[in-house]
PDB file of C-alpha atoms in Angstrom:
ATOM      1  CA  MET A 139       2.881 -31.384  51.409  1.00 49.00           C
ATOM      2  CA  LYS A 140       5.990 -29.681  52.739  1.00 52.00           C
ATOM      3  CA  PHE A 141       6.142 -25.897  52.952  1.00 45.00           C
ATOM      4  CA  TRP A 142       8.639 -25.498  50.079  1.00 49.00           C
ATOM      5  CA  ASP A 143       6.665 -27.891  47.907  1.00 57.00           C
ATOM      6  CA  ARG A 144       3.539 -25.853  48.538  1.00 57.00           C
ATOM      7  CA  ALA A 145       5.443 -22.633  47.806  1.00 48.00           C
ATOM      8  CA  ARG A 146       6.796 -23.972  44.518  1.00 56.00           C
ATOM      9  CA  ALA A 147       3.333 -25.185  43.528  1.00 52.00           C
ATOM     10  CA  SER A 148       1.856 -21.776  44.344  1.00 53.00           C
ATOM     11  CA  LEU A 149       4.540 -20.022  42.327  1.00 51.00           C
ATOM     12  CA  ALA A 150       3.981 -22.323  39.367  1.00 51.00           C
ATOM     13  CA  LEU A 151       0.240 -21.708  39.517  1.00 51.00           C
ATOM     14  CA  GLY A 152       0.840 -17.962  39.771  1.00 53.00           C
ATOM     15  CA  PHE A 153       3.089 -17.926  36.698  1.00 48.00           C
ATOM     16  CA  ALA A 154       0.553 -20.006  34.778  1.00 46.00           C
ATOM     17  CA  LEU A 155      -2.205 -17.548  35.656  1.00 46.00           C
ATOM     18  CA  ILE A 156      -0.046 -14.594  34.615  1.00 43.00           C
ATOM     19  CA  LEU A 157       0.778 -16.209  31.269  1.00 42.00           C
ATOM     20  CA  SER A 158      -2.860 -17.129  30.725  1.00 41.00           C
ATOM     21  CA  SER A 159      -3.938 -13.588  31.549  1.00 40.00           C
ATOM     22  CA  ALA A 160      -1.365 -12.147  29.140  1.00 37.00           C
ATOM     23  CA  ALA A 161      -2.533 -14.472  26.391  1.00 40.00           C
ATOM     24  CA  ASN A 162      -6.156 -13.506  26.963  1.00 44.00           C
ATOM     25  CA  ALA A 163      -5.234  -9.813  26.924  1.00 41.00           C
ATOM     26  CA  ALA A 164      -3.454 -10.304  23.606  1.00 42.00           C
ATOM     27  CA  ASP A 165      -6.547 -12.005  22.194  1.00 60.00           C
ATOM     28  CA  LYS A 166      -8.892  -9.262  23.350  1.00 83.00           C
ATOM     29  CA  ILE A 167      -8.779  -6.109  21.289  1.00 93.00           C
ATOM     30  CA  THR A 168     -11.398  -3.379  21.138  1.00 96.00           C
ATOM     31  CA  GLU A 169     -10.474  -1.709  17.848  1.00 97.00           C
ATOM     32  CA  ILE A 170      -8.998  -2.482  14.432  1.00 98.00           C
ATOM     33  CA  ARG A 171      -7.340   0.447  12.675  1.00 98.00           C
ATOM     34  CA  ILE A 172      -7.353   0.145   8.903  1.00 98.00           C
ATOM     35  CA  ASP A 173      -6.869   2.579   6.052  1.00 98.00           C
ATOM     36  CA  TRP A 174      -8.819   3.529   2.977  1.00 98.00           C
ATOM     37  CA  ALA A 175      -7.250   5.175  -0.031  1.00 96.00           C
ATOM     38  CA  THR A 176      -8.372   6.419  -3.410  1.00 94.00           C
ATOM     39  CA  TYR A 177      -5.535   4.401  -4.970  1.00 94.00           C
ATOM     40  CA  ASN A 178      -7.094   1.299  -3.376  1.00 97.00           C
ATOM     41  CA  PRO A 179     -10.666   1.129  -4.744  1.00 97.00           C
ATOM     42  CA  VAL A 180     -11.386  -2.142  -2.916  1.00 98.00           C
ATOM     43  CA  SER A 181     -10.897  -0.342   0.397  1.00 98.00           C
ATOM     44  CA  LEU A 182     -13.794   1.960  -0.511  1.00 98.00           C
ATOM     45  CA  ALA A 183     -16.055  -1.024  -1.181  1.00 98.00           C
ATOM     46  CA  LEU A 184     -14.946  -2.597   2.102  1.00 98.00           C
ATOM     47  CA  LYS A 185     -15.708   0.590   4.006  1.00 98.00           C
ATOM     48  CA  ASP A 186     -18.977   1.512   2.305  1.00 98.00           C
ATOM     49  CA  ASN A 187     -20.474  -1.975   2.632  1.00 98.00           C
ATOM     50  CA  GLY A 188     -19.582  -2.133   6.325  1.00 98.00           C
ATOM     51  CA  LEU A 189     -18.120  -5.615   5.907  1.00 98.00           C
ATOM     52  CA  LEU A 190     -15.611  -5.323   8.738  1.00 98.00           C
ATOM     53  CA  GLU A 191     -18.146  -3.728  11.054  1.00 98.00           C
ATOM     54  CA  LYS A 192     -20.534  -6.639  10.427  1.00 98.00           C
ATOM     55  CA  GLU A 193     -17.779  -9.232  10.860  1.00 98.00           C
ATOM     56  CA  PHE A 194     -16.526  -7.920  14.205  1.00 98.00           C
ATOM     57  CA  GLU A 195     -19.687  -6.499  15.750  1.00 97.00           C
ATOM     58  CA  LYS A 196     -20.350  -9.714  17.691  1.00 96.00           C
ATOM     59  CA  ASP A 197     -16.855  -9.461  19.194  1.00 96.00           C
ATOM     60  CA  GLY A 198     -17.370  -5.900  20.378  1.00 97.00           C
ATOM     61  CA  ILE A 199     -14.487  -4.755  18.157  1.00 98.00           C
ATOM     62  CA  ALA A 200     -14.834  -1.315  16.572  1.00 98.00           C
ATOM     63  CA  ILE A 201     -13.352  -0.392  13.183  1.00 98.00           C
ATOM     64  CA  ARG A 202     -11.427   2.855  12.873  1.00 98.00           C
ATOM     65  CA  TRP A 203     -10.933   4.091   9.293  1.00 98.00           C
ATOM     66  CA  VAL A 204      -7.934   6.296   8.450  1.00 98.00           C
ATOM     67  CA  GLN A 205      -7.312   7.802   5.021  1.00 97.00           C
ATOM     68  CA  SER A 206      -3.890   7.220   3.477  1.00 96.00           C
ATOM     69  CA  LEU A 207      -2.864   9.846   0.919  1.00 92.00           C
ATOM     70  CA  GLY A 208       0.026   7.755  -0.397  1.00 91.00           C
ATOM     71  CA  SER A 209       2.160   4.714   0.371  1.00 93.00           C
ATOM     72  CA  ASN A 210       4.516   6.921   2.347  1.00 92.00           C
ATOM     73  CA  LYS A 211       1.717   8.015   4.671  1.00 95.00           C
ATOM     74  CA  ALA A 212       0.392   4.470   5.101  1.00 97.00           C
ATOM     75  CA  LEU A 213       3.887   3.305   6.016  1.00 97.00           C
ATOM     76  CA  GLU A 214       4.314   6.172   8.494  1.00 97.00           C
ATOM     77  CA  PHE A 215       1.022   5.244  10.161  1.00 98.00           C
ATOM     78  CA  LEU A 216       1.954   1.554  10.327  1.00 98.00           C
ATOM     79  CA  ASN A 217       5.361   2.321  11.785  1.00 98.00           C
ATOM     80  CA  ALA A 218       3.773   4.548  14.426  1.00 97.00           C
ATOM     81  CA  SER A 219       1.133   1.880  15.237  1.00 96.00           C
ATOM     82  CA  SER A 220      -1.581   4.333  14.166  1.00 97.00           C
ATOM     83  CA  LEU A 221      -2.710   1.658  11.703  1.00 98.00           C
ATOM     84  CA  ASP A 222      -2.893  -2.098  11.985  1.00 98.00           C
ATOM     85  CA  PHE A 223      -3.488  -2.551   8.235  1.00 98.00           C
ATOM     86  CA  GLY A 224      -2.285  -0.184   5.510  1.00 98.00           C
ATOM     87  CA  SER A 225      -2.415   0.007   1.699  1.00 97.00           C
ATOM     88  CA  THR A 226       0.786   0.580  -0.258  1.00 97.00           C
ATOM     89  CA  ALA A 227       2.579  -0.286  -3.443  1.00 95.00           C
ATOM     90  CA  GLY A 228       4.660  -3.440  -3.148  1.00 96.00           C
ATOM     91  CA  ALA A 229       7.940  -1.682  -3.883  1.00 94.00           C
ATOM     92  CA  ALA A 230       7.169   1.015  -1.327  1.00 95.00           C
ATOM     93  CA  ALA A 231       6.489  -1.679   1.276  1.00 97.00           C
ATOM     94  CA  LEU A 232       9.911  -3.164   0.507  1.00 97.00           C
ATOM     95  CA  VAL A 233      11.666   0.166   1.014  1.00 95.00           C
ATOM     96  CA  GLY A 234       9.778   0.592   4.279  1.00 96.00           C
ATOM     97  CA  LYS A 235      10.825  -2.879   5.420  1.00 97.00           C
ATOM     98  CA  ILE A 236      14.456  -2.167   4.550  1.00 97.00           C
ATOM     99  CA  ASN A 237      14.238   1.027   6.608  1.00 95.00           C
ATOM    100  CA  GLY A 238      13.079  -0.935   9.656  1.00 96.00           C
ATOM    101  CA  ASN A 239       9.291  -0.750   9.353  1.00 97.00           C
ATOM    102  CA  PRO A 240       8.043  -4.008  10.961  1.00 97.00           C
ATOM    103  CA  ILE A 241       5.375  -5.015   8.433  1.00 98.00           C
ATOM    104  CA  LYS A 242       4.210  -7.989   6.412  1.00 98.00           C
ATOM    105  CA  SER A 243       2.598  -7.752   2.956  1.00 98.00           C
ATOM    106  CA  ILE A 244      -0.298 -10.208   3.115  1.00 98.00           C
ATOM    107  CA  TYR A 245      -2.792  -9.488   0.328  1.00 97.00           C
ATOM    108  CA  VAL A 246      -3.118  -8.021  -3.171  1.00 97.00           C
ATOM    109  CA  TYR A 247      -5.885  -5.458  -3.650  1.00 96.00           C
ATOM    110  CA  SER A 248      -5.076  -4.582  -7.286  1.00 96.00           C
ATOM    111  CA  ARG A 249      -2.684  -4.911 -10.164  1.00 95.00           C
ATOM    112  CA  PRO A 250      -2.606  -1.291 -11.302  1.00 94.00           C
ATOM    113  CA  GLU A 251      -0.941   0.857 -13.875  1.00 95.00           C
ATOM    114  CA  TRP A 252      -1.340   3.725 -11.475  1.00 94.00           C
ATOM    115  CA  THR A 253       1.813   5.655 -12.215  1.00 96.00           C
ATOM    116  CA  ALA A 254       3.497   7.191 -15.252  1.00 98.00           C
ATOM    117  CA  LEU A 255       5.606  10.261 -15.976  1.00 98.00           C
ATOM    118  CA  VAL A 256       3.446  13.242 -16.804  1.00 98.00           C
ATOM    119  CA  THR A 257       4.118  16.635 -18.387  1.00 98.00           C
ATOM    120  CA  ARG A 258       2.333  19.579 -19.994  1.00 98.00           C
ATOM    121  CA  PRO A 259       2.139  19.859 -23.784  1.00 96.00           C
ATOM    122  CA  ASP A 260       4.159  23.104 -23.744  1.00 96.00           C
ATOM    123  CA  THR A 261       7.313  21.681 -22.101  1.00 98.00           C
ATOM    124  CA  GLY A 262       8.632  19.890 -25.169  1.00 96.00           C
ATOM    125  CA  ILE A 263       9.310  16.792 -23.069  1.00 98.00           C
ATOM    126  CA  THR A 264       8.529  13.637 -25.045  1.00 98.00           C
ATOM    127  CA  LYS A 265      10.884  11.041 -23.542  1.00 98.00           C
ATOM    128  CA  VAL A 266      12.701  10.300 -20.300  1.00 98.00           C
ATOM    129  CA  ALA A 267      16.043  11.570 -21.615  1.00 98.00           C
ATOM    130  CA  ASP A 268      14.464  15.017 -21.983  1.00 98.00           C
ATOM    131  CA  LEU A 269      14.215  15.227 -18.189  1.00 98.00           C
ATOM    132  CA  LYS A 270      17.917  16.015 -17.764  1.00 98.00           C
ATOM    133  CA  GLY A 271      18.195  19.326 -15.911  1.00 98.00           C
ATOM    134  CA  LYS A 272      14.421  19.512 -15.356  1.00 98.00           C
ATOM    135  CA  ARG A 273      12.297  19.889 -12.226  1.00 98.00           C
ATOM    136  CA  ILE A 274      10.146  16.849 -11.415  1.00 98.00           C
ATOM    137  CA  ALA A 275       7.543  16.573  -8.656  1.00 98.00           C
ATOM    138  CA  ALA A 276       7.447  13.248  -6.795  1.00 97.00           C
ATOM    139  CA  THR A 277       6.387  11.793  -3.460  1.00 94.00           C
ATOM    140  CA  ARG A 278       9.349   9.984  -1.961  1.00 90.00           C
ATOM    141  CA  GLY A 279       8.806   6.430  -0.758  1.00 84.00           C
ATOM    142  CA  THR A 280       5.939   5.729  -3.172  1.00 91.00           C
ATOM    143  CA  ASP A 281       5.583   3.763  -6.400  1.00 93.00           C
ATOM    144  CA  PRO A 282       5.631   6.929  -8.564  1.00 94.00           C
ATOM    145  CA  HIS A 283       8.985   7.970  -7.085  1.00 94.00           C
ATOM    146  CA  ILE A 284      10.391   4.472  -7.542  1.00 93.00           C
ATOM    147  CA  PHE A 285       9.002   4.463 -11.106  1.00 96.00           C
ATOM    148  CA  LEU A 286      10.851   7.744 -11.778  1.00 97.00           C
ATOM    149  CA  VAL A 287      14.142   6.419 -10.398  1.00 95.00           C
ATOM    150  CA  ARG A 288      13.919   3.311 -12.593  1.00 94.00           C
ATOM    151  CA  ALA A 289      12.945   5.304 -15.684  1.00 96.00           C
ATOM    152  CA  LEU A 290      15.941   7.615 -15.243  1.00 96.00           C
ATOM    153  CA  GLN A 291      18.207   4.633 -14.700  1.00 94.00           C
ATOM    154  CA  ASP A 292      17.049   3.049 -17.966  1.00 94.00           C
ATOM    155  CA  VAL A 293      18.394   6.022 -19.958  1.00 96.00           C
ATOM    156  CA  GLY A 294      21.605   6.409 -17.978  1.00 95.00           C
ATOM    157  CA  LEU A 295      20.424   9.206 -15.692  1.00 96.00           C
ATOM    158  CA  THR A 296      20.070   9.468 -11.906  1.00 94.00           C
ATOM    159  CA  GLU A 297      18.326  11.838  -9.526  1.00 94.00           C
ATOM    160  CA  LYS A 298      21.523  13.892  -9.567  1.00 95.00           C
ATOM    161  CA  ASP A 299      20.784  14.785 -13.198  1.00 97.00           C
ATOM    162  CA  VAL A 300      17.383  16.292 -12.338  1.00 98.00           C
ATOM    163  CA  THR A 301      15.811  18.300  -9.531  1.00 98.00           C
ATOM    164  CA  VAL A 302      13.274  16.258  -7.607  1.00 97.00           C
ATOM    165  CA  VAL A 303      10.724  18.511  -5.927  1.00 98.00           C
ATOM    166  CA  VAL A 304       9.307  16.516  -3.014  1.00 97.00           C
ATOM    167  CA  LEU A 305       5.541  16.996  -2.804  1.00 97.00           C
ATOM    168  CA  GLN A 306       2.561  14.874  -1.836  1.00 95.00           C
ATOM    169  CA  HIS A 307       0.709  13.530  -4.888  1.00 95.00           C
ATOM    170  CA  GLY A 308      -2.029  16.159  -5.087  1.00 95.00           C
ATOM    171  CA  ASP A 309       0.453  18.992  -4.636  1.00 97.00           C
ATOM    172  CA  GLY A 310       2.659  17.491  -7.347  1.00 98.00           C
ATOM    173  CA  LYS A 311      -0.204  17.557  -9.831  1.00 98.00           C
ATOM    174  CA  ALA A 312      -0.998  21.163  -8.915  1.00 98.00           C
ATOM    175  CA  ALA A 313       2.648  22.161  -9.292  1.00 98.00           C
ATOM    176  CA  LEU A 314       2.759  20.649 -12.783  1.00 98.00           C
ATOM    177  CA  ILE A 315      -0.409  22.404 -13.914  1.00 98.00           C
ATOM    178  CA  ARG A 316       0.798  25.750 -12.493  1.00 98.00           C
ATOM    179  CA  GLY A 317       4.112  25.404 -14.287  1.00 98.00           C
ATOM    180  CA  ASP A 318       6.210  25.187 -11.112  1.00 98.00           C
ATOM    181  CA  VAL A 319       7.723  21.899 -12.306  1.00 98.00           C
ATOM    182  CA  ASP A 320       8.349  20.440 -15.754  1.00 98.00           C
ATOM    183  CA  ALA A 321       7.129  16.927 -15.023  1.00 98.00           C
ATOM    184  CA  TRP A 322       5.403  14.882 -12.354  1.00 98.00           C
ATOM    185  CA  ALA A 323       5.613  11.245 -11.290  1.00 98.00           C
ATOM    186  CA  GLY A 324       1.853  10.841 -11.251  1.00 97.00           C
ATOM    187  CA  LEU A 325      -0.581   8.660  -9.339  1.00 95.00           C
ATOM    188  CA  ASP A 326      -4.165   7.774 -10.263  1.00 94.00           C
ATOM    189  CA  PRO A 327      -6.822   9.035  -9.992  1.00 94.00           C
ATOM    190  CA  LEU A 328      -5.035  12.409  -9.915  1.00 95.00           C
ATOM    191  CA  MET A 329      -3.050  11.401 -12.991  1.00 96.00           C
ATOM    192  CA  ALA A 330      -6.231  10.632 -14.935  1.00 96.00           C
ATOM    193  CA  SER A 331      -7.634  13.966 -13.759  1.00 96.00           C
ATOM    194  CA  ALA A 332      -4.567  15.805 -15.081  1.00 97.00           C
ATOM    195  CA  GLU A 333      -5.043  14.100 -18.460  1.00 97.00           C
ATOM    196  CA  ILE A 334      -8.760  14.719 -18.855  1.00 96.00           C
ATOM    197  CA  GLU A 335      -9.237  18.041 -17.075  1.00 96.00           C
ATOM    198  CA  ASN A 336      -5.895  19.740 -17.707  1.00 97.00           C
ATOM    199  CA  GLY A 337      -4.625  18.265 -20.967  1.00 97.00           C
ATOM    200  CA  ALA A 338      -1.534  16.728 -19.366  1.00 98.00           C
ATOM    201  CA  LYS A 339       0.400  14.096 -21.312  1.00 98.00           C
ATOM    202  CA  LEU A 340       1.703  10.732 -20.108  1.00 98.00           C
ATOM    203  CA  PHE A 341       5.027  10.722 -21.927  1.00 98.00           C
ATOM    204  CA  HIS A 342       6.464   7.580 -20.308  1.00 98.00           C
ATOM    205  CA  ARG A 343       4.465   4.490 -19.393  1.00 97.00           C
ATOM    206  CA  ASN A 344       5.639   1.029 -18.350  1.00 95.00           C
ATOM    207  CA  ARG A 345       3.020  -1.176 -16.755  1.00 92.00           C
ATOM    208  CA  GLU A 346       5.552  -3.806 -15.679  1.00 91.00           C
ATOM    209  CA  ALA A 347       7.406  -1.214 -13.589  1.00 93.00           C
ATOM    210  CA  ASN A 348       4.244  -0.496 -11.571  1.00 94.00           C
ATOM    211  CA  SER A 349       4.431  -2.691  -8.492  1.00 92.00           C
ATOM    212  CA  TRP A 350       1.341  -4.387  -7.094  1.00 95.00           C
ATOM    213  CA  GLY A 351      -1.102  -2.805  -4.694  1.00 97.00           C
ATOM    214  CA  VAL A 352      -0.612  -4.701  -1.429  1.00 97.00           C
ATOM    215  CA  LEU A 353      -2.225  -4.686   1.983  1.00 98.00           C
ATOM    216  CA  ASN A 354       0.255  -4.694   4.857  1.00 98.00           C
ATOM    217  CA  VAL A 355      -0.156  -5.563   8.510  1.00 98.00           C
ATOM    218  CA  ARG A 356       2.001  -4.704  11.494  1.00 98.00           C
ATOM    219  CA  GLU A 357       4.052  -7.773  12.412  1.00 97.00           C
ATOM    220  CA  ALA A 358       3.202  -7.437  16.096  1.00 97.00           C
ATOM    221  CA  PHE A 359      -0.508  -7.349  15.320  1.00 98.00           C
ATOM    222  CA  ALA A 360      -0.236 -10.384  13.027  1.00 97.00           C
ATOM    223  CA  ASN A 361       1.697 -12.346  15.637  1.00 97.00           C
ATOM    224  CA  GLU A 362      -0.768 -11.536  18.421  1.00 97.00           C
ATOM    225  CA  HIS A 363      -3.993 -11.813  16.402  1.00 97.00           C
ATOM    226  CA  PRO A 364      -3.548 -14.238  13.469  1.00 97.00           C
ATOM    227  CA  ASP A 365      -7.234 -15.210  13.447  1.00 96.00           C
ATOM    228  CA  ILE A 366      -8.267 -11.544  13.289  1.00 97.00           C
ATOM    229  CA  VAL A 367      -5.948 -11.053  10.303  1.00 98.00           C
ATOM    230  CA  LYS A 368      -7.561 -13.970   8.481  1.00 97.00           C
ATOM    231  CA  ARG A 369     -11.022 -12.555   9.125  1.00 97.00           C
ATOM    232  CA  VAL A 370      -9.968  -9.133   7.834  1.00 98.00           C
ATOM    233  CA  LEU A 371      -8.660 -10.711   4.630  1.00 97.00           C
ATOM    234  CA  ALA A 372     -11.855 -12.738   4.224  1.00 97.00           C
ATOM    235  CA  ALA A 373     -13.808  -9.465   4.381  1.00 97.00           C
ATOM    236  CA  TYR A 374     -11.381  -7.922   1.877  1.00 97.00           C
ATOM    237  CA  GLU A 375     -12.087 -10.827  -0.474  1.00 97.00           C
ATOM    238  CA  LYS A 376     -15.817 -10.154  -0.256  1.00 97.00           C
ATOM    239  CA  ALA A 377     -15.161  -6.481  -1.056  1.00 98.00           C
ATOM    240  CA  ARG A 378     -12.940  -7.337  -4.021  1.00 97.00           C
ATOM    241  CA  GLU A 379     -15.505  -9.756  -5.427  1.00 97.00           C
ATOM    242  CA  TRP A 380     -18.246  -7.157  -4.930  1.00 98.00           C
ATOM    243  CA  SER A 381     -16.088  -4.572  -6.725  1.00 98.00           C
ATOM    244  CA  ILE A 382     -15.684  -6.821  -9.759  1.00 97.00           C
ATOM    245  CA  ALA A 383     -19.398  -7.639  -9.842  1.00 98.00           C
ATOM    246  CA  HIS A 384     -20.522  -4.003  -9.361  1.00 98.00           C
ATOM    247  CA  PRO A 385     -18.222  -1.780 -11.466  1.00 97.00           C
ATOM    248  CA  ALA A 386     -20.759   1.048 -11.774  1.00 97.00           C
ATOM    249  CA  GLU A 387     -21.300   1.181  -8.020  1.00 98.00           C
ATOM    250  CA  LEU A 388     -17.542   1.073  -7.387  1.00 98.00           C
ATOM    251  CA  GLN A 389     -17.079   3.963  -9.791  1.00 97.00           C
ATOM    252  CA  LYS A 390     -19.702   5.975  -7.895  1.00 98.00           C
ATOM    253  CA  LEU A 391     -17.901   5.324  -4.603  1.00 98.00           C
ATOM    254  CA  LEU A 392     -14.621   6.574  -6.034  1.00 97.00           C
ATOM    255  CA  VAL A 393     -16.264   9.618  -7.613  1.00 97.00           C
ATOM    256  CA  THR A 394     -17.776  10.504  -4.231  1.00 97.00           C
ATOM    257  CA  ALA A 395     -14.475   9.989  -2.387  1.00 96.00           C
ATOM    258  CA  THR A 396     -12.345  11.950  -4.842  1.00 94.00           C
ATOM    259  CA  LYS A 397     -14.915  14.518  -6.028  1.00 95.00           C
ATOM    260  CA  LEU A 398     -13.540  13.915  -9.517  1.00 94.00           C
ATOM    261  CA  PRO A 399     -15.662  13.553 -12.676  1.00 96.00           C
ATOM    262  CA  ASP A 400     -16.997  10.197 -13.823  1.00 96.00           C
ATOM    263  CA  ALA A 401     -14.763  10.269 -16.906  1.00 96.00           C
ATOM    264  CA  VAL A 402     -11.649  10.519 -14.735  1.00 96.00           C
ATOM    265  CA  ILE A 403     -12.612   7.604 -12.515  1.00 96.00           C
ATOM    266  CA  ALA A 404     -13.748   5.554 -15.515  1.00 96.00           C
ATOM    267  CA  LYS A 405     -10.243   5.927 -16.956  1.00 95.00           C
ATOM    268  CA  GLN A 406      -8.617   4.868 -13.676  1.00 94.00           C
ATOM    269  CA  LEU A 407     -10.854   1.865 -13.098  1.00 96.00           C
ATOM    270  CA  GLY A 408     -11.618   0.831 -16.669  1.00 94.00           C
ATOM    271  CA  GLU A 409      -8.211   1.259 -18.284  1.00 94.00           C
ATOM    272  CA  ARG A 410      -5.615   0.967 -15.535  1.00 95.00           C
ATOM    273  CA  THR A 411      -6.916  -1.160 -12.645  1.00 96.00           C
ATOM    274  CA  ASP A 412      -7.040  -4.970 -12.565  1.00 96.00           C
ATOM    275  CA  LEU A 413      -8.863  -6.410  -9.549  1.00 97.00           C
ATOM    276  CA  THR A 414      -8.686 -10.081 -10.559  1.00 95.00           C
ATOM    277  CA  PHE A 415      -5.694 -10.869  -8.325  1.00 93.00           C
ATOM    278  CA  SER A 416      -5.724 -11.164  -4.537  1.00 94.00           C
ATOM    279  CA  LYS A 417      -3.405 -13.894  -3.221  1.00 94.00           C
ATOM    280  CA  ILE A 418       0.120 -12.647  -2.682  1.00 96.00           C
ATOM    281  CA  GLY A 419       2.936 -14.890  -3.886  1.00 95.00           C
ATOM    282  CA  PRO A 420       5.614 -15.451  -6.563  1.00 95.00           C
ATOM    283  CA  LEU A 421       4.306 -12.912  -9.099  1.00 94.00           C
ATOM    284  CA  GLN A 422       4.414 -10.124  -6.541  1.00 95.00           C
ATOM    285  CA  ARG A 423       7.751 -11.313  -5.197  1.00 96.00           C
ATOM    286  CA  ASP A 424       9.352 -11.131  -8.641  1.00 95.00           C
ATOM    287  CA  THR A 425       8.006  -7.643  -9.359  1.00 95.00           C
ATOM    288  CA  ILE A 426       8.980  -6.265  -5.963  1.00 96.00           C
ATOM    289  CA  LEU A 427      12.424  -7.871  -6.161  1.00 96.00           C
ATOM    290  CA  ALA A 428      13.048  -6.358  -9.606  1.00 94.00           C
ATOM    291  CA  ALA A 429      12.139  -2.926  -8.253  1.00 94.00           C
ATOM    292  CA  GLY A 430      14.386  -3.414  -5.217  1.00 95.00           C
ATOM    293  CA  LEU A 431      17.390  -4.463  -7.298  1.00 94.00           C
ATOM    294  CA  ALA A 432      16.877  -1.482  -9.607  1.00 91.00           C
ATOM    295  CA  LEU A 433      16.784   0.841  -6.597  1.00 91.00           C
ATOM    296  CA  GLN A 434      19.950  -0.762  -5.259  1.00 93.00           C
ATOM    297  CA  LYS A 435      21.672  -0.185  -8.596  1.00 89.00           C
ATOM    298  CA  ALA A 436      20.533   3.428  -8.441  1.00 87.00           C
ATOM    299  CA  GLU A 437      22.049   3.672  -4.907  1.00 88.00           C
ATOM    300  CA  VAL A 438      18.672   4.361  -3.318  1.00 88.00           C
ATOM    301  CA  ILE A 439      19.140   1.086  -1.400  1.00 93.00           C
ATOM    302  CA  LYS A 440      22.566   0.468   0.147  1.00 95.00           C
ATOM    303  CA  PRO A 441      24.777  -2.092  -1.620  1.00 95.00           C
ATOM    304  CA  ASP A 442      25.137  -4.340   1.446  1.00 96.00           C
ATOM    305  CA  VAL A 443      21.361  -4.931   1.747  1.00 97.00           C
ATOM    306  CA  ASP A 444      20.230  -8.468   0.861  1.00 98.00           C
ATOM    307  CA  VAL A 445      17.200  -7.366  -1.135  1.00 97.00           C
ATOM    308  CA  ALA A 446      16.003 -10.883  -1.979  1.00 98.00           C
ATOM    309  CA  ALA A 447      16.062 -11.955   1.673  1.00 98.00           C
ATOM    310  CA  ILE A 448      14.082  -8.905   2.746  1.00 98.00           C
ATOM    311  CA  VAL A 449      11.491  -9.460   0.005  1.00 98.00           C
ATOM    312  CA  ASP A 450      11.067 -13.005   1.310  1.00 97.00           C
ATOM    313  CA  SER A 451      10.635 -11.720   4.862  1.00 97.00           C
ATOM    314  CA  LEU A 452       8.150  -9.085   3.670  1.00 98.00           C
ATOM    315  CA  ILE A 453       5.717 -11.342   1.805  1.00 97.00           C
ATOM    316  CA  ASP A 454       3.531 -13.626   3.914  1.00 96.00           C
ATOM    317  CA  ALA A 455       0.821 -15.632   2.166  1.00 94.00           C
ATOM    318  CA  LYS A 456      -0.333 -17.739   5.101  1.00 93.00           C
ATOM    319  CA  PHE A 457      -3.209 -15.497   6.147  1.00 91.00           C
ATOM    320  CA  SER A 458      -5.030 -15.451   2.823  1.00 80.00           C
ATOM    321  CA  THR A 459      -7.511 -18.098   1.754  1.00 72.00           C
ATOM    322  CA  ALA A 460      -7.829 -16.649  -1.767  1.00 65.00           C
ATOM    323  CA  SER A 461      -6.867 -18.982  -4.608  1.00 62.00           C
ATOM    324  CA  ASN A 462      -5.992 -16.491  -7.351  1.00 68.00           C
TER     325      ASN A 462
END
């Protein structure tokens, strides 16, 4: 073999080894970072039963659990690569995607009615139109905030007609009870707590305007580790099925995590949480798209954004083996 032929062969072999090494490095991870949240009861079952730890122990992959206090926090963590998987509302995931967060929504953990507009009995507020000129607590970038925007829009109002006090969910509830705000875009289980423990009133409810609870994954992680993603979702399915079969045990887990009374959690789980869905697809697409178009009409999303195209790029059903 001539010198240059040998050199070219050596170079080719070297490049092949480099590519092979890079591929192996991408396949080998030591940790999966995933969130748990009180608005995602299935995540508590997943965590408490150690399903991910059992699944990945043989691979030497550790599981790091991070609490998300709201969709906005989960999206922040995903965008910063502090999480590989994060729980959000579907509409919140869409807003994150529009704002450049590189995520895919890959699984449904619940169909909740987890948000409504809440007030105290002494405010005199009985309908959305009464909010004009009022102070309303909300957590921007979450389903409750999106729910508020859509509710205002339905009666011909915008955020310019009210004062939105930006607070995390727990602080919003506290502000309402103290009298610092007139209303609150609530989130369960804190919303159920405000009802039962503080006498708060849900003066505007609309289940169809609550977007689905979805699990998101970082696109880079999904591209590099598709088999890992499928195994995570298989474990999620086991946790969801366990949650349906063991409602009393699930309630105990949520009581422990939230330190809220049984009656509060019973209201959240028994009256406003449907765990019978898991595969993401057309139903979720339609709900998320409707929320996105409403937000665009309200000028929360810019008019030149192709909302439908971004919803299609957000939802990815290929990793789930669930049939429902």
